GROMACS .gro file of C-alpha atoms in nm:
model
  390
    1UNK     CA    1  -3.308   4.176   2.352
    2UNK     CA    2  -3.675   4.235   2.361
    3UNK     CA    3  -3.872   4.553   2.422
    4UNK     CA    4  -4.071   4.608   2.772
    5UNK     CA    5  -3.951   4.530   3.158
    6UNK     CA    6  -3.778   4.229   3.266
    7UNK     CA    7  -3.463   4.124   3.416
    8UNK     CA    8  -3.160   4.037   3.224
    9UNK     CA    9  -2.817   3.856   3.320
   10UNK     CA   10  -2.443   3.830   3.157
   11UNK     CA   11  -2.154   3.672   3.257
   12UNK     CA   12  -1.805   3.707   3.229
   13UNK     CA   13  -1.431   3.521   3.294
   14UNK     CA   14  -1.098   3.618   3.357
   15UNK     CA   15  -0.799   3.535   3.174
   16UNK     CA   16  -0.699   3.360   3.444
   17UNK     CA   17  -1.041   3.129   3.410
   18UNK     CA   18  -0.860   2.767   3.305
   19UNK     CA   19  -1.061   2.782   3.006
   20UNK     CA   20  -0.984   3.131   2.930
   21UNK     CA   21  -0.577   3.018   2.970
   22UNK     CA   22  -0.645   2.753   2.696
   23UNK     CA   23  -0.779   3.003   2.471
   24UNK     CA   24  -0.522   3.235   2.501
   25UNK     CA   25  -0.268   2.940   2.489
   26UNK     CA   26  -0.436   2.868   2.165
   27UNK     CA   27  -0.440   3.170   2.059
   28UNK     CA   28  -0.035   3.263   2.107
   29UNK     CA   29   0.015   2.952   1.867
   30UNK     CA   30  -0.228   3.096   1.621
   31UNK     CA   31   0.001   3.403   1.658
   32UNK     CA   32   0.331   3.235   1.627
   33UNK     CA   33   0.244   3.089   1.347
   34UNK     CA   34   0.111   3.413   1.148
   35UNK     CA   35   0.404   3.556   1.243
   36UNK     CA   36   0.634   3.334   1.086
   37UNK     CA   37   0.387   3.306   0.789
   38UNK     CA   38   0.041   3.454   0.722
   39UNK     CA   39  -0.109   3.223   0.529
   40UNK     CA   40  -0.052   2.957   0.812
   41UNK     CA   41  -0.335   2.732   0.825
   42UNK     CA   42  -0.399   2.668   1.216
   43UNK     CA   43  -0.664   2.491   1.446
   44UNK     CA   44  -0.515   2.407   1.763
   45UNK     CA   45  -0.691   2.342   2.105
   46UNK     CA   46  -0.529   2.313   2.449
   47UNK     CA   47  -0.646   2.136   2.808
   48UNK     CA   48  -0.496   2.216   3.121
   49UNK     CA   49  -0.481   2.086   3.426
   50UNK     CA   50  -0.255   2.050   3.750
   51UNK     CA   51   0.127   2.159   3.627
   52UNK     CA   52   0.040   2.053   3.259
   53UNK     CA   53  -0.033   2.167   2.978
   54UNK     CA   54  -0.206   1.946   2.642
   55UNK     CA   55  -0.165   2.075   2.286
   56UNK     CA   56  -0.353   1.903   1.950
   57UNK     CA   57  -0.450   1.959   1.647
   58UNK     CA   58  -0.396   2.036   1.280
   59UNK     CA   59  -0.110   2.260   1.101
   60UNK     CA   60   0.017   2.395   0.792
   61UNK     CA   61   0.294   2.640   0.850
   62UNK     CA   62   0.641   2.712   0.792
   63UNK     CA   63   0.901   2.477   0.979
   64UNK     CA   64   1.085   2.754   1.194
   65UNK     CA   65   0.768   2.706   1.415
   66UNK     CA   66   0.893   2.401   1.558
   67UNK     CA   67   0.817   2.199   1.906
   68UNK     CA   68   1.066   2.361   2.106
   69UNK     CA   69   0.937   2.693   1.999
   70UNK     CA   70   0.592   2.579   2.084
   71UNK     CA   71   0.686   2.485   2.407
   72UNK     CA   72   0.822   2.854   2.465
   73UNK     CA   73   0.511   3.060   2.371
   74UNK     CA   74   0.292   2.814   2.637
   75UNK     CA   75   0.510   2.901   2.900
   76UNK     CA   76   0.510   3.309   2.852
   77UNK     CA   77   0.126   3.324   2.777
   78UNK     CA   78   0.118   3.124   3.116
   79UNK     CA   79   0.336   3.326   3.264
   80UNK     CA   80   0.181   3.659   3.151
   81UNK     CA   81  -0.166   3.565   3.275
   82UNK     CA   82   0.036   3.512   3.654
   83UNK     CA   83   0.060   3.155   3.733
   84UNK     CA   84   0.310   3.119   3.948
   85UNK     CA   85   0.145   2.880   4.210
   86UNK     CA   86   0.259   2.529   4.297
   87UNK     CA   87  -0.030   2.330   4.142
   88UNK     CA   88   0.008   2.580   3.799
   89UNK     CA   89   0.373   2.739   3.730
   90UNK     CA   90   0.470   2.896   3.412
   91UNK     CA   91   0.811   2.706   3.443
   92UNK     CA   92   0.709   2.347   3.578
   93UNK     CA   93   0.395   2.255   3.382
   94UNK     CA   94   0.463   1.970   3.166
   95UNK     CA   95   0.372   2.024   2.785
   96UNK     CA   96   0.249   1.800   2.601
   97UNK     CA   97   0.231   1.858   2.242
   98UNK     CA   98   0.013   1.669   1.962
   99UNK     CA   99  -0.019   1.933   1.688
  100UNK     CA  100  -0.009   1.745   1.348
  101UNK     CA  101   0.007   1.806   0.963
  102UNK     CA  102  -0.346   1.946   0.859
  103UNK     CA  103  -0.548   1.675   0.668
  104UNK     CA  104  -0.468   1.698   0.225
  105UNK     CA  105  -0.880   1.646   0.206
  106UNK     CA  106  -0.945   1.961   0.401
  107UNK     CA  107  -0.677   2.183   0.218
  108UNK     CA  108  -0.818   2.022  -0.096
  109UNK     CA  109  -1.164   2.187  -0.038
  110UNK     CA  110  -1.052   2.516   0.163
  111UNK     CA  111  -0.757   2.598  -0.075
  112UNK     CA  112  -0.762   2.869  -0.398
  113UNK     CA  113  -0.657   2.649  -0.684
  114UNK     CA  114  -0.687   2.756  -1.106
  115UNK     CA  115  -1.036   2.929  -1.117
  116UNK     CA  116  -1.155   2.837  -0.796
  117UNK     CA  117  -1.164   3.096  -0.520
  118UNK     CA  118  -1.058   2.978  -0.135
  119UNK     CA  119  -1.373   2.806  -0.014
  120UNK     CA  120  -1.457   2.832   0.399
  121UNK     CA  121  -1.274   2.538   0.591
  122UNK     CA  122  -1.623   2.449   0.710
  123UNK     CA  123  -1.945   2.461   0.771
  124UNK     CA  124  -2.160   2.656   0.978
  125UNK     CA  125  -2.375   2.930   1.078
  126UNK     CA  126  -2.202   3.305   1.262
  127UNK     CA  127  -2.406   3.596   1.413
  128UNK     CA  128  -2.304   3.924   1.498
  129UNK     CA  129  -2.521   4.175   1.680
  130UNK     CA  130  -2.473   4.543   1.798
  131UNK     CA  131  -2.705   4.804   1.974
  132UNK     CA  132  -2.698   5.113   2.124
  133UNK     CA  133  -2.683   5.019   2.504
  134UNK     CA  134  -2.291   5.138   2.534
  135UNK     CA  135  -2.065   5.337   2.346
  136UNK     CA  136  -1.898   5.055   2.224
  137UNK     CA  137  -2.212   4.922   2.083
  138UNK     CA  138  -2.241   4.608   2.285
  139UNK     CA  139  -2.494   4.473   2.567
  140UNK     CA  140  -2.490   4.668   2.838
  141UNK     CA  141  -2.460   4.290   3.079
  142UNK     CA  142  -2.131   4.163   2.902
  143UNK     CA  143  -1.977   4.463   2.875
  144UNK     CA  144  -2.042   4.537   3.249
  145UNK     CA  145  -1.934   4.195   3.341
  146UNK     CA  146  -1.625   4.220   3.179
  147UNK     CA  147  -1.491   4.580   3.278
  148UNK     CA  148  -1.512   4.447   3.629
  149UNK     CA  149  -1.288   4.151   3.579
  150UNK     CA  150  -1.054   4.395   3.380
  151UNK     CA  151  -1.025   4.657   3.622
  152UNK     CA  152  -0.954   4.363   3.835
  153UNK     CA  153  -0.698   4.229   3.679
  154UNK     CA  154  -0.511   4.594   3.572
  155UNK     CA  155  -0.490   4.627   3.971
  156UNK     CA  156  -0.308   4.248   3.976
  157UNK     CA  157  -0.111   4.306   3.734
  158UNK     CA  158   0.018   4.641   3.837
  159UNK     CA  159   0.064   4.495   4.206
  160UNK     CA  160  -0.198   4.757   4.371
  161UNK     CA  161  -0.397   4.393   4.460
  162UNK     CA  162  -0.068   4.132   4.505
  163UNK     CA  163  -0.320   3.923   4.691
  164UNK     CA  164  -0.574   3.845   4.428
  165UNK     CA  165  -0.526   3.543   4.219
  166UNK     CA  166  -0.497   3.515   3.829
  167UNK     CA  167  -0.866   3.315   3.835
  168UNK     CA  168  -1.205   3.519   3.863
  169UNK     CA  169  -1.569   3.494   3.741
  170UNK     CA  170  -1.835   3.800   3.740
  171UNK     CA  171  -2.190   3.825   3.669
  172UNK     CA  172  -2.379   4.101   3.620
  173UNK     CA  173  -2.794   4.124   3.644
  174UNK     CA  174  -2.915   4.449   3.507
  175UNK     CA  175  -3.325   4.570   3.531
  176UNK     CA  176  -3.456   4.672   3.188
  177UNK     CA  177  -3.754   4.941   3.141
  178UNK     CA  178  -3.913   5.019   2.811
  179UNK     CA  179  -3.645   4.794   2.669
  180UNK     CA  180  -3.285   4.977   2.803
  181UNK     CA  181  -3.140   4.894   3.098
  182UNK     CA  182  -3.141   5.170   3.411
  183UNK     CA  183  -2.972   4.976   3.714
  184UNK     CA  184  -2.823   4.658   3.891
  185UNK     CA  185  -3.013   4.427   4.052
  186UNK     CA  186  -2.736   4.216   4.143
  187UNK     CA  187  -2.373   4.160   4.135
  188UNK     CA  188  -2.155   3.868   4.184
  189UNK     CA  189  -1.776   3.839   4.195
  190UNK     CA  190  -1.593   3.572   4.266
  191UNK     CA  191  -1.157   3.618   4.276
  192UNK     CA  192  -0.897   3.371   4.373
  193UNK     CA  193  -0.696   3.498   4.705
  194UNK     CA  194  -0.418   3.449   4.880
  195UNK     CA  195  -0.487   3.241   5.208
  196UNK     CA  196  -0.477   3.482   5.448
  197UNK     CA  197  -0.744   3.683   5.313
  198UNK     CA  198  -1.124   3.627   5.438
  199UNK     CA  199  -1.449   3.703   5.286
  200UNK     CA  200  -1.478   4.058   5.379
  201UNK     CA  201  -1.168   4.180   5.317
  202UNK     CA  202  -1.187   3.989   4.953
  203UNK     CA  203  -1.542   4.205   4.961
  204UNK     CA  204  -1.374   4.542   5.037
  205UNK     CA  205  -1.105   4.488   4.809
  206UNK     CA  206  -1.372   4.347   4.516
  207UNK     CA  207  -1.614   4.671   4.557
  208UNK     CA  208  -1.450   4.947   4.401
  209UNK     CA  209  -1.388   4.787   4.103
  210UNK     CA  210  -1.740   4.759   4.095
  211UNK     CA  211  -1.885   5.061   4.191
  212UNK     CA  212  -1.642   5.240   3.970
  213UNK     CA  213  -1.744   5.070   3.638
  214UNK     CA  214  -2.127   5.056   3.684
  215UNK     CA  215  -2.290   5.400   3.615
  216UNK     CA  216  -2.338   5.622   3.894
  217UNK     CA  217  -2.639   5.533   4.079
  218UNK     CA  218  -2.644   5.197   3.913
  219UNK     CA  219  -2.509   4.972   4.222
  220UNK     CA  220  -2.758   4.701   4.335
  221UNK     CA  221  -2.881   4.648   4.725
  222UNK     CA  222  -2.583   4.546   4.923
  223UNK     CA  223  -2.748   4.216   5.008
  224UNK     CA  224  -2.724   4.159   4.604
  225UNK     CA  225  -2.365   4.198   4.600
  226UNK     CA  226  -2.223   3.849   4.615
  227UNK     CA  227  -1.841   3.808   4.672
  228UNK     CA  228  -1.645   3.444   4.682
  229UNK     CA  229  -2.031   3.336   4.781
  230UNK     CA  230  -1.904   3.013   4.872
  231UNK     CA  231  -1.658   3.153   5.126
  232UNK     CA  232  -1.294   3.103   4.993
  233UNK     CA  233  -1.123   3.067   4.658
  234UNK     CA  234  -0.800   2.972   4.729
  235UNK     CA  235  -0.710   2.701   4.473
  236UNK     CA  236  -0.820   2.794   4.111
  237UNK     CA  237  -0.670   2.786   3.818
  238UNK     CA  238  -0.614   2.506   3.610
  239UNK     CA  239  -0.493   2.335   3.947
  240UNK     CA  240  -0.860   2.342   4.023
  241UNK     CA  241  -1.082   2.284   3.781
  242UNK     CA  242  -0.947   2.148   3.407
  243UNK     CA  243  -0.954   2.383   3.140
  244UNK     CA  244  -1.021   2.333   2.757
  245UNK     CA  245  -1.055   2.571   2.447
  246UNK     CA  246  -1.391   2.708   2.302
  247UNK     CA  247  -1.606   2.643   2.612
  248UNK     CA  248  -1.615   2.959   2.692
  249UNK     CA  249  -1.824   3.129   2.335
  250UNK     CA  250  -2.112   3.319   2.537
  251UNK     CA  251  -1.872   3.507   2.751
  252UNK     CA  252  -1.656   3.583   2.396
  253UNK     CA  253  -1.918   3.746   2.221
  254UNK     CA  254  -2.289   3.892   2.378
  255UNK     CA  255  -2.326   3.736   2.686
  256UNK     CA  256  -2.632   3.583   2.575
  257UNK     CA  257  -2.813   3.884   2.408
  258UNK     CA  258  -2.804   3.752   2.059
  259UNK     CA  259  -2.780   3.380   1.882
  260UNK     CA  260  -2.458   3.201   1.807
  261UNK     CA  261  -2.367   2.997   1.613
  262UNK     CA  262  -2.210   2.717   1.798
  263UNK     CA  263  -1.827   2.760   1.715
  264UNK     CA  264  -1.543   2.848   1.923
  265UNK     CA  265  -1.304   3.139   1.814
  266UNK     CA  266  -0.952   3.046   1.977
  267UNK     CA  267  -0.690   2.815   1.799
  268UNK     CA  268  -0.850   2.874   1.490
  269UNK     CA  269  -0.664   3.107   1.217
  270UNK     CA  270  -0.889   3.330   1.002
  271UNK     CA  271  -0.960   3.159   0.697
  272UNK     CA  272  -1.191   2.922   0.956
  273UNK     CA  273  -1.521   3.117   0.889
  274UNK     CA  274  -1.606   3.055   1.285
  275UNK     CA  275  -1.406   3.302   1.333
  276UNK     CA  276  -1.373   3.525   1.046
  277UNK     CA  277  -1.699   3.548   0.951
  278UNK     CA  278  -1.852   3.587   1.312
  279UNK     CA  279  -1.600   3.894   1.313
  280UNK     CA  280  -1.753   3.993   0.987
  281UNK     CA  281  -2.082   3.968   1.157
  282UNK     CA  282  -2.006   4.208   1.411
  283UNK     CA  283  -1.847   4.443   1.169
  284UNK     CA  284  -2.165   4.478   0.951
  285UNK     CA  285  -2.423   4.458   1.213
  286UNK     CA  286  -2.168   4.771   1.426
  287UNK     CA  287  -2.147   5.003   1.112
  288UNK     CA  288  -2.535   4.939   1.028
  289UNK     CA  289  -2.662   5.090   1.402
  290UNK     CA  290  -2.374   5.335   1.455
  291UNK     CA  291  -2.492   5.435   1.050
  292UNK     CA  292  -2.830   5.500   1.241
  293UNK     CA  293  -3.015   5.230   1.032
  294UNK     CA  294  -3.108   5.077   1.346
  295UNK     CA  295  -3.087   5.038   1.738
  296UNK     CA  296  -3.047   4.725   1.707
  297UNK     CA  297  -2.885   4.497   1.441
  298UNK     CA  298  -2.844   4.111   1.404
  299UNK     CA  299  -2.651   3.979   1.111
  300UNK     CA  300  -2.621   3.569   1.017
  301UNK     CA  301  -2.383   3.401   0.747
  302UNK     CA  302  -2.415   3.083   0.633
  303UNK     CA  303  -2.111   2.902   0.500
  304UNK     CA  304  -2.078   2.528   0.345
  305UNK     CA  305  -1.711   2.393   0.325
  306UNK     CA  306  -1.477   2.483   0.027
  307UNK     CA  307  -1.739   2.671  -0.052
  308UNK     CA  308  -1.645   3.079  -0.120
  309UNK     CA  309  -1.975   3.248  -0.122
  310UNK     CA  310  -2.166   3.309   0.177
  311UNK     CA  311  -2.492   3.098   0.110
  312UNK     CA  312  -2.732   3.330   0.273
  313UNK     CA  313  -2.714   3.712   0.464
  314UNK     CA  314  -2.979   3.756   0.739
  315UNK     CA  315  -3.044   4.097   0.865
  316UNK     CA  316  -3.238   4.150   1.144
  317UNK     CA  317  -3.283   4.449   1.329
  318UNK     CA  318  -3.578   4.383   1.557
  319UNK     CA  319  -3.806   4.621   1.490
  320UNK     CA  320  -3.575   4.881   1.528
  321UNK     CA  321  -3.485   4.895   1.185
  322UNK     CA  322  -3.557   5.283   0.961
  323UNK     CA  323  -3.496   5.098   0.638
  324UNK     CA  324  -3.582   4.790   0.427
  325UNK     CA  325  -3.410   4.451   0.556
  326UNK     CA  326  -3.416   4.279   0.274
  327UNK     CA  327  -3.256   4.546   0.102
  328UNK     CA  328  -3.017   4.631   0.392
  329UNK     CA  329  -2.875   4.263   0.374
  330UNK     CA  330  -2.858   4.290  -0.054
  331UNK     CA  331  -2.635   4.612   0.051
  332UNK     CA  332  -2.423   4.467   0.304
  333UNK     CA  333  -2.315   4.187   0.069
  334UNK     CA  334  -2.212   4.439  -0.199
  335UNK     CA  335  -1.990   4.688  -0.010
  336UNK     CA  336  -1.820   4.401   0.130
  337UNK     CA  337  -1.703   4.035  -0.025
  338UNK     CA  338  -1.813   3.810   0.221
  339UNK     CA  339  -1.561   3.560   0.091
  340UNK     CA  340  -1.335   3.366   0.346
  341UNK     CA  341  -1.057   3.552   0.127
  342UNK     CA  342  -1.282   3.902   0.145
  343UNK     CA  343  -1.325   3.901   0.498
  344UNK     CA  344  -0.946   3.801   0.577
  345UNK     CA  345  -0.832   4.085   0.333
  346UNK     CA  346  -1.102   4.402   0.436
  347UNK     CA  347  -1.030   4.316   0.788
  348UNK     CA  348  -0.644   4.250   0.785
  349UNK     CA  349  -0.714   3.945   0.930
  350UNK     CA  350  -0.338   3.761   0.849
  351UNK     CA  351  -0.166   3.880   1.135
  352UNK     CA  352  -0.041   3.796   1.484
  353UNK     CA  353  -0.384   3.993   1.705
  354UNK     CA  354  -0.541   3.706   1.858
  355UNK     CA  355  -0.392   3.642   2.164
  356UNK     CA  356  -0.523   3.954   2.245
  357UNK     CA  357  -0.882   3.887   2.215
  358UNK     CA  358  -0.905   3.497   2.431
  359UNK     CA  359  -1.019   3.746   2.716
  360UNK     CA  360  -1.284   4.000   2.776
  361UNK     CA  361  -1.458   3.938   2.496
  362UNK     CA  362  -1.362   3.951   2.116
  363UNK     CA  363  -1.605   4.241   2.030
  364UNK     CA  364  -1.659   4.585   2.212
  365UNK     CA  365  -1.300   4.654   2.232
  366UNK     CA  366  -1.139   4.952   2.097
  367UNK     CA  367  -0.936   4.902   1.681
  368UNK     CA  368  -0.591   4.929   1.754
  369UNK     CA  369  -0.290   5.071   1.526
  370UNK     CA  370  -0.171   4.706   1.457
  371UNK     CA  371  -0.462   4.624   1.323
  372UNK     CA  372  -0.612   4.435   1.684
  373UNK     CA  373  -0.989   4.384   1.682
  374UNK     CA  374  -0.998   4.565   1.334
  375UNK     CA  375  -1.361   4.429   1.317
  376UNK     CA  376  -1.434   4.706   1.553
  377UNK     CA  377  -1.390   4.999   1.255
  378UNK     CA  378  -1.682   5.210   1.156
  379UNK     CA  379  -1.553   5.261   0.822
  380UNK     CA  380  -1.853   5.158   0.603
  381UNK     CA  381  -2.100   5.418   0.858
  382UNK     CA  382  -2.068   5.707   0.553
  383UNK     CA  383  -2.113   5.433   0.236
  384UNK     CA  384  -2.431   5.284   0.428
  385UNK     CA  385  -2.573   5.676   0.518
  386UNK     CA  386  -2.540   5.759   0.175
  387UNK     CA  387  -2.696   5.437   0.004
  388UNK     CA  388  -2.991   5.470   0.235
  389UNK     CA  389  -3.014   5.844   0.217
  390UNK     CA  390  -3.029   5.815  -0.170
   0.00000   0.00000   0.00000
């Protein structure tokens, strides 16, 4: 995010968005998997569409995890989200199921064999960002943007709002001056409803949830507040528009605010650097602003398949930075072995947290005792103080 005045704009999906249930469908089988065995190898996607439900991919993992099982964690991470509608139910969607054995050349590169450390099960480029716009270190947009759809959902879920549907978008605009943000300029929500709902009740019902997560005084001109623009959202779901995995990466990560690398996170188990080393990213670039090093912190790793070492660390902290970059990234790559196996072991990563994550985004959430969103720590604040402090 730049310095001066301007306008700037985040979205966010539910987990009730069809591509949102494909991640987290994705993600359950990522979990089953760990749980049966950690060192399950795992990059499944999912489509969905009226009453059914695709599975493909690639799998190495213990045989207790079989079809039938499969077939069972799709239709409680369906069920879960609340689809119980006649074009989308947890109990009649067909399954369809294509997972395979993972390719021999892949595990050939990717695996730890004699001297040779594991090497990254692909290619590619991961960014992580933080800055001091929340207390959770994220963009003040995206983390807007999501805390409406969550508050949202807690009131479906707990049955305070029976009538709202499973599917909902939000969109936040905020105004920036002198580079942080002070206000809304406009918000829009759209919710799937039950049918006997109209547009201003939906708007009534929508508002709170609003008002109650932007900061006081922050609420935009009423004739900026957009609800179910369009008039109704009855039908949504996968029933309405089809769903697929990873198309959904802005709304994952910063809304926009900072690069990204191009790859999805969901289906994918963490010794695929897409995901463990854009978690990695997050972790550095967190620890270096909440360290006070800088406001604002962008971190890149570059990885080449079956390849262990990262082949370059980018710091950037856009002008924001109190210390050296150059020597900030040389630091970074020392405290921590940016490794696919370094990564997976600082963070904890072979475990069953990622179903967790397919909504609301993967970073500005709160660690959790089980080790969930672990990449959230600020463990490394006091070792980067004192190297810099030296």
């Amino acid at each position: 995010m730049r310095q001066g005045n301007y306008l700037f704009t985040s979205e966010s999906v539910s987990e009730g968005h069809p591509d949102k249930v494909c991640d987290r469908i994705s993600d359950a089988v990522v979990d089953t998997f760990l749980a049966h065995d950690p060192l399950s190898r795992v990059a499944v996607e999912t489509m969905t569409t009226t009453n059914r439900v695709v599975l493909a991919g690639e799998v190495r993992g213990p045989k207790e995890v079989t079809p039938e099982l499969l077939q069972e964690v799709v239709r409680a991470a369906v069920r879960d989200i609340g689809y119980e509608q006649k074009g989308f139910h947890w109990r009649n969607a067909v399954i369809e199921n294509y997972i395979h054995e993972q390719s021999g050349d892949i595990a050939m590169g990717v695996d730890a064999l004699g001297n040779k450390d594991e090497g990254a099960g692909d290619q590619g480029i991961m960014f992580g960002y933080a800055c001091q716009e929340t207390s959770d270190y994220m963009p003040a947009p995206i983390y807007l943007a999501h805390n409406i759809l969550k508050s949202l959902a807690e009131a479906r879920h707990s049955g305070a709002e029976p009538k709202l549907g499973p599917d909902a978008k939000s969109q936040v605009t905020l105004e920036y001056r002198d580079g942080k943000p002070c206000r809304a300029t406009s918000v829009v929500v759209s919710t799937q409803h039950s049918e006997d709902l109209d547009q201003d009740e939906i708007r009534e019902i929508v508002r709170p949830h609003v008002v109650n997560v932007l900061p006081e005084g922050w609420m935009c001109d009423e004739q900026e507040f957009y609800v179910n623009p369009t008039g109704r959202f009855v039908i949504g779901g996968p029933d309405g528009d089809c769903g697929l995995t990873g198309r959904k990466i802005i709304v994952d990560t910063y809304g926009g605010a900072a690069p990204h690398g191009g790859g999805a996170f969901s289906g994918k188990d963490p010794t695929k650097v897409d995901r463990s080393a854009a978690y990695a990213c997050r972790y550095l670039a967190k620890n270096v602003v909440a360290a006070g090093l800088a406001e604002r912190c962008i971190i890149q790793l570059a990885y080449a398949i079956g390849v262990s070492k990262p082949l370059s660390i980018y710091v950037d902290t856009q002008g924001t930075g109190r210390v050296d970059e150059e020597k900030l990234a040389d630091k970074l790559g020392e405290i921590v072995d940016l490794s696919p196996r370094g990564i997976r072991e600082q963070l904890k990563l072979s475990r069953p947290i990622y179903a967790r994550t397919a909504a609301y985004g993967h970073f500005g959430r709160a660690a959790e005792a089980d080790g969930g969103f672990s990449w959230e720590q600020l463990d490394l604040v006091d070792e980067l103080t004192s190297a810099f402090d030296a």
